[in-house]
mmCIF file of C-alpha atoms and ligand atoms in Angstrom:
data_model
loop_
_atom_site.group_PDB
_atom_site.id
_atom_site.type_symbol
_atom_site.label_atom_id
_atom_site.label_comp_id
_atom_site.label_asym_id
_atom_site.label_seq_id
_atom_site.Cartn_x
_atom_site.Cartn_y
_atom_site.Cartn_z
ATOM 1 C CA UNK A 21 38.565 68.266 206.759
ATOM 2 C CA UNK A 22 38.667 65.780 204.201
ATOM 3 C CA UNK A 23 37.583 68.554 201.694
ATOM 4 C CA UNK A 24 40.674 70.621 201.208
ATOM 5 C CA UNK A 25 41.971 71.328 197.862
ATOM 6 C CA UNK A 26 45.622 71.842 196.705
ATOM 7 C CA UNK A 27 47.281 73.338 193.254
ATOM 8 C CA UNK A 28 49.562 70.925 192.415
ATOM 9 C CA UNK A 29 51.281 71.381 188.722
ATOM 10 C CA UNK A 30 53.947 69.613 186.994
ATOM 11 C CA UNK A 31 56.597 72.251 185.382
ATOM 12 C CA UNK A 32 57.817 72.162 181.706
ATOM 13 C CA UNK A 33 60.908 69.843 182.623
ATOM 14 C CA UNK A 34 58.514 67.350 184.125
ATOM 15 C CA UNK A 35 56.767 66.590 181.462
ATOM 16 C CA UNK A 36 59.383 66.977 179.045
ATOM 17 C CA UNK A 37 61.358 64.495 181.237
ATOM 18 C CA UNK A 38 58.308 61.975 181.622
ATOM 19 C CA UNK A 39 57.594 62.342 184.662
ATOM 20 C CA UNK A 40 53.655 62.906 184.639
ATOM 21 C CA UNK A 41 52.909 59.504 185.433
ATOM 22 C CA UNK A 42 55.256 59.097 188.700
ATOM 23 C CA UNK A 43 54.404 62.154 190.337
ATOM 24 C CA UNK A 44 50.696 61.537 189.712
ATOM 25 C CA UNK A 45 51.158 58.161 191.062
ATOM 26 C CA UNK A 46 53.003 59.595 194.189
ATOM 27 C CA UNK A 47 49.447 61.834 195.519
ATOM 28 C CA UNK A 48 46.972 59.464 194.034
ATOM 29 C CA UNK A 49 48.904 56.306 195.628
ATOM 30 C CA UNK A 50 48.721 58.697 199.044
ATOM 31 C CA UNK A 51 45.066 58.337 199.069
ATOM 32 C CA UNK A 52 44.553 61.857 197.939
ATOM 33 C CA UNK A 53 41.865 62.295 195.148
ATOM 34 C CA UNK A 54 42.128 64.134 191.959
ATOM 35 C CA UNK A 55 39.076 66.689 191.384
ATOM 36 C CA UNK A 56 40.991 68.546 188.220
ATOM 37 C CA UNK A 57 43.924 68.206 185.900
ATOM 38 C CA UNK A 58 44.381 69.854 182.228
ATOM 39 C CA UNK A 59 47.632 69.964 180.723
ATOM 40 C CA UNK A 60 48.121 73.928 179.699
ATOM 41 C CA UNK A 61 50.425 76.567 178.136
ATOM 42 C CA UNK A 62 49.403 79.404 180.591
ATOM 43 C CA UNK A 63 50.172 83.203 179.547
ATOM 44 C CA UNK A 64 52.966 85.241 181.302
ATOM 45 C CA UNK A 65 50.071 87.099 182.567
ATOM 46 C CA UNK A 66 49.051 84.536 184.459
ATOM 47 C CA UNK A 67 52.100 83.278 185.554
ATOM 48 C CA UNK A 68 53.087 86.733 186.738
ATOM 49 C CA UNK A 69 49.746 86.529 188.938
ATOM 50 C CA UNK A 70 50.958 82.931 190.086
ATOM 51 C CA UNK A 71 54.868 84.256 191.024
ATOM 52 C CA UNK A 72 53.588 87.794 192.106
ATOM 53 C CA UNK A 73 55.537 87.315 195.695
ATOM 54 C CA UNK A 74 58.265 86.693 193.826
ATOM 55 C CA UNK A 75 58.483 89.589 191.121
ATOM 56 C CA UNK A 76 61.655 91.377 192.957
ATOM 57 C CA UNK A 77 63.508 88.348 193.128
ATOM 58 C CA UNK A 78 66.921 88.153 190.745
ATOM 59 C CA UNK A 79 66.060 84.950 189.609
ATOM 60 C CA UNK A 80 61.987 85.915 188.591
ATOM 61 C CA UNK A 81 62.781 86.734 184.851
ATOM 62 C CA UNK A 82 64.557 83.419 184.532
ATOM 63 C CA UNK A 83 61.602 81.481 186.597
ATOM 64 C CA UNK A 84 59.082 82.945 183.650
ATOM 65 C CA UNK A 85 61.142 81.627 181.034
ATOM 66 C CA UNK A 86 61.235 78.292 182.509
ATOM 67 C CA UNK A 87 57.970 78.193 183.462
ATOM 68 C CA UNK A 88 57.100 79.168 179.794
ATOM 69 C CA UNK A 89 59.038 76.790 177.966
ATOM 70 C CA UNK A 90 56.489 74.157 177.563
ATOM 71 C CA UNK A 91 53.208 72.727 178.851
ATOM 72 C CA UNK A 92 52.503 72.098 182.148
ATOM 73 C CA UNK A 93 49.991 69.984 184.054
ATOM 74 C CA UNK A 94 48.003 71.915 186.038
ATOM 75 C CA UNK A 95 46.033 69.741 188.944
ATOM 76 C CA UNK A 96 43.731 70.041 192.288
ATOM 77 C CA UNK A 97 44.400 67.689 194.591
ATOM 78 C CA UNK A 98 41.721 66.760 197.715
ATOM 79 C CA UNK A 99 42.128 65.240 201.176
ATOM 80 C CA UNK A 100 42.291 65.709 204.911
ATOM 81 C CA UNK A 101 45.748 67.964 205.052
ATOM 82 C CA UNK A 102 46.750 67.644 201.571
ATOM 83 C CA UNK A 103 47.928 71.248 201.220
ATOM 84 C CA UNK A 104 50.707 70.676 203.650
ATOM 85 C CA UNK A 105 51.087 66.960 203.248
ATOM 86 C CA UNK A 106 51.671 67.952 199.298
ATOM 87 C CA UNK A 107 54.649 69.897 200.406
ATOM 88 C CA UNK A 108 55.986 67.306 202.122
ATOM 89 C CA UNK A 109 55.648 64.711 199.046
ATOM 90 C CA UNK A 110 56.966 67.448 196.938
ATOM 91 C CA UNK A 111 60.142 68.155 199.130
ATOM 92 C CA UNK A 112 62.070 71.334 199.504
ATOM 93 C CA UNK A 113 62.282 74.205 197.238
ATOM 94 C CA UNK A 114 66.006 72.960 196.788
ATOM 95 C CA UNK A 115 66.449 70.104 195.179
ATOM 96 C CA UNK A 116 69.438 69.356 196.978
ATOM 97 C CA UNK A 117 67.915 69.659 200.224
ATOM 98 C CA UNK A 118 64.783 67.590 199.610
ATOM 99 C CA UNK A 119 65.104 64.109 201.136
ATOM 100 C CA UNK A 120 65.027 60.780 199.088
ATOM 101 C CA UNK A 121 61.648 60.035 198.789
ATOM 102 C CA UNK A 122 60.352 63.122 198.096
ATOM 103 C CA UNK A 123 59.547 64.116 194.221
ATOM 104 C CA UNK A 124 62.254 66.698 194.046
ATOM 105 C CA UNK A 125 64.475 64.392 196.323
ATOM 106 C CA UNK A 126 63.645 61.682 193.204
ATOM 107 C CA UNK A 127 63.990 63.890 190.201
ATOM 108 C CA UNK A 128 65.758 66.891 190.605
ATOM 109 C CA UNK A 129 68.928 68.816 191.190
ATOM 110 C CA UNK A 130 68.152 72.427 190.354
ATOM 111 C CA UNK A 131 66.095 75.224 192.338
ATOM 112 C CA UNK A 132 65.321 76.263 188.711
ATOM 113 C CA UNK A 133 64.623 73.245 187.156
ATOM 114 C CA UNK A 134 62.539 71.731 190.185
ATOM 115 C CA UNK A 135 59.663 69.551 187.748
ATOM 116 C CA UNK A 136 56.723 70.405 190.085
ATOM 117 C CA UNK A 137 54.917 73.028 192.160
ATOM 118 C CA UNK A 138 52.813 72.930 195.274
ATOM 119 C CA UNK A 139 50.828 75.435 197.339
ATOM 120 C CA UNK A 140 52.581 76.703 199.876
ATOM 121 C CA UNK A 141 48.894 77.513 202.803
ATOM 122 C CA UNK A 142 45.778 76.936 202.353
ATOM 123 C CA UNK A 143 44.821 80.685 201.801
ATOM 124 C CA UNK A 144 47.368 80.346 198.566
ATOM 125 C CA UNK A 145 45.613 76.895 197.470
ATOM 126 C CA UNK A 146 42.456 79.434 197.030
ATOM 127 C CA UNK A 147 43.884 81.657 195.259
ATOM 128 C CA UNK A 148 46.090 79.514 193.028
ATOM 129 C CA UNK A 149 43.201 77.046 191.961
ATOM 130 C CA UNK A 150 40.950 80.002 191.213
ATOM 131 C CA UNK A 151 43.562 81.305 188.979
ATOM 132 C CA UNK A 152 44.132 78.463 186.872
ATOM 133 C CA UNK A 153 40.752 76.658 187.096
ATOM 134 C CA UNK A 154 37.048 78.067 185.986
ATOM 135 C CA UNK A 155 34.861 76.392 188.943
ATOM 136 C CA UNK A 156 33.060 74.119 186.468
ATOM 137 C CA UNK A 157 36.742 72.576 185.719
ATOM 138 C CA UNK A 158 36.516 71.255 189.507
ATOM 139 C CA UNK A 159 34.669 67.808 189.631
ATOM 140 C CA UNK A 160 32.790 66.703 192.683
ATOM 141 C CA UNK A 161 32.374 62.976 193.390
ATOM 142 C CA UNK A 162 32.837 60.432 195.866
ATOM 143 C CA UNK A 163 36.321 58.399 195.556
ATOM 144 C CA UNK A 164 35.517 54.895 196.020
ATOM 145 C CA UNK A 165 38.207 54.503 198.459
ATOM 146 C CA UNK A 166 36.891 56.582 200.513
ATOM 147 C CA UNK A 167 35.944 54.339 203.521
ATOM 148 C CA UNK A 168 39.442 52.348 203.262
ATOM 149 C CA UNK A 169 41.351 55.805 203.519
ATOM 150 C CA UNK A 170 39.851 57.584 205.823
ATOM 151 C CA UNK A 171 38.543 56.432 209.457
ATOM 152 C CA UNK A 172 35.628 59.013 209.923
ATOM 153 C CA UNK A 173 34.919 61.570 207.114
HETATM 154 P P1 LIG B 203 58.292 76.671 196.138
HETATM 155 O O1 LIG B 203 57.034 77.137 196.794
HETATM 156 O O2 LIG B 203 58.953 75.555 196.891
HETATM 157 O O3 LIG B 203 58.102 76.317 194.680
HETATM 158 O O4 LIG B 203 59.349 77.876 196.212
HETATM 159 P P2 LIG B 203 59.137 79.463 196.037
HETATM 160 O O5 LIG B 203 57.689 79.820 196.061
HETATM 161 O O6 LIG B 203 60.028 80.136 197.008
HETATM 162 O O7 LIG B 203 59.735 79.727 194.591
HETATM 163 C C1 LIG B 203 58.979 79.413 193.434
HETATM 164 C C2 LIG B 203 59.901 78.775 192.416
HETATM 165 O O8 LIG B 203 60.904 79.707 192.041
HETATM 166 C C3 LIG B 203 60.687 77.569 192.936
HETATM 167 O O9 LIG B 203 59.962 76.362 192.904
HETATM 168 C C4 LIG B 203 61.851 77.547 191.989
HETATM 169 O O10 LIG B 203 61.495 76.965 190.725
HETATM 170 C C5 LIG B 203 62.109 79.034 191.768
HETATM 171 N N1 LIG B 203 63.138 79.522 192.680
HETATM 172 C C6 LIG B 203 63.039 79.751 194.011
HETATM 173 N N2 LIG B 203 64.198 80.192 194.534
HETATM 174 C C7 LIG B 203 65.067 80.237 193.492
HETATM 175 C C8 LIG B 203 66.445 80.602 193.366
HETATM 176 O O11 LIG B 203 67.106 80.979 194.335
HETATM 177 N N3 LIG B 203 66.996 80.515 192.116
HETATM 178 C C9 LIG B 203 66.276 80.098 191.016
HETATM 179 N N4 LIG B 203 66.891 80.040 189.838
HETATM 180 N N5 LIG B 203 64.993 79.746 191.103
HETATM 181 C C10 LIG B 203 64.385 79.804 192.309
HETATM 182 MG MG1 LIG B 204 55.899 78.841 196.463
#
């Protein structure tokens, strides 16, 4: 399915650190097409809804803080596997365990200062984009490199 969708957002330390532009570059360079992308101050209300798996964790209070200290681009990302193929551009949770080459592998050190955020299934892609995006916020068109990314549709 060349139709799946993906939350993808940049945290508060990568935009502060200026890293918009590369980690844009890394999905759209991919092949993988933007449908939405808003740069936002979300509520802790939302971000409570967005973490909720996470609320009995130690480190949770901290991971609000962080994730409310400054804007954050919040994007949907489409293609053929992207939800799990994000992950893999992303790199792991750790920092220090995320291969060169990944985004985290690139940027970042520290679980708690990671710069960026993918879904983790598709079921959670649902839910997340829902969350952060009204449905008119989600454009439809055809990417016109379409036909030189993908074999059949
Ligand atoms: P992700 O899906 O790879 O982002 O990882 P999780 O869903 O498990 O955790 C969400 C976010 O919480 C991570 O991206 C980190 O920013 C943060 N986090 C996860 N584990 C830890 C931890 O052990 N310590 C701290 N300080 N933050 C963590
Ligand atoms: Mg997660």
């Amino acid at each position: 399915m060349s139709n799946e969708q993906t939350f993808i957002a940049i945290k508060p330390d990568g935009v502060q650190r200026g890293l918009i532009g590369p980690i844009i570059s890394r999905f759209e360079q991919r092949g993988f097409k933007l449908v939405a992308m808003k740069l936002v101050s979300p509520s802790r209300e939302l971000l409570e809804k967005h973490y909720s798996e996470l609320a009995d964790k130690p480190f949770f209070p901290g991971l609000l803080s962080y994730m409310l200290s400054g804007p954050i681009v919040a994007m949907v990302w489409e293609g053929r596997d992207v939800v799990k193929t994000g992950r893999a551009i992303l790199g792991a949770t750790n920092p220090l365990a995320s291969a060169p080459g990944t985004i985290r592998g690139d940027y970042a050190i520290d679980v708690g200062r990671n710069v960026c955020h993918g879904s983790d299934s598709v079921e959670n892609a649902k839910k997340e984009i829902a969350l952060w995006f009204n449905e008119n916020e989600i454009q439809q068109y055809k990417h016109s490199q379409f036909d030189w990314i993908y074999e059949k549709p």
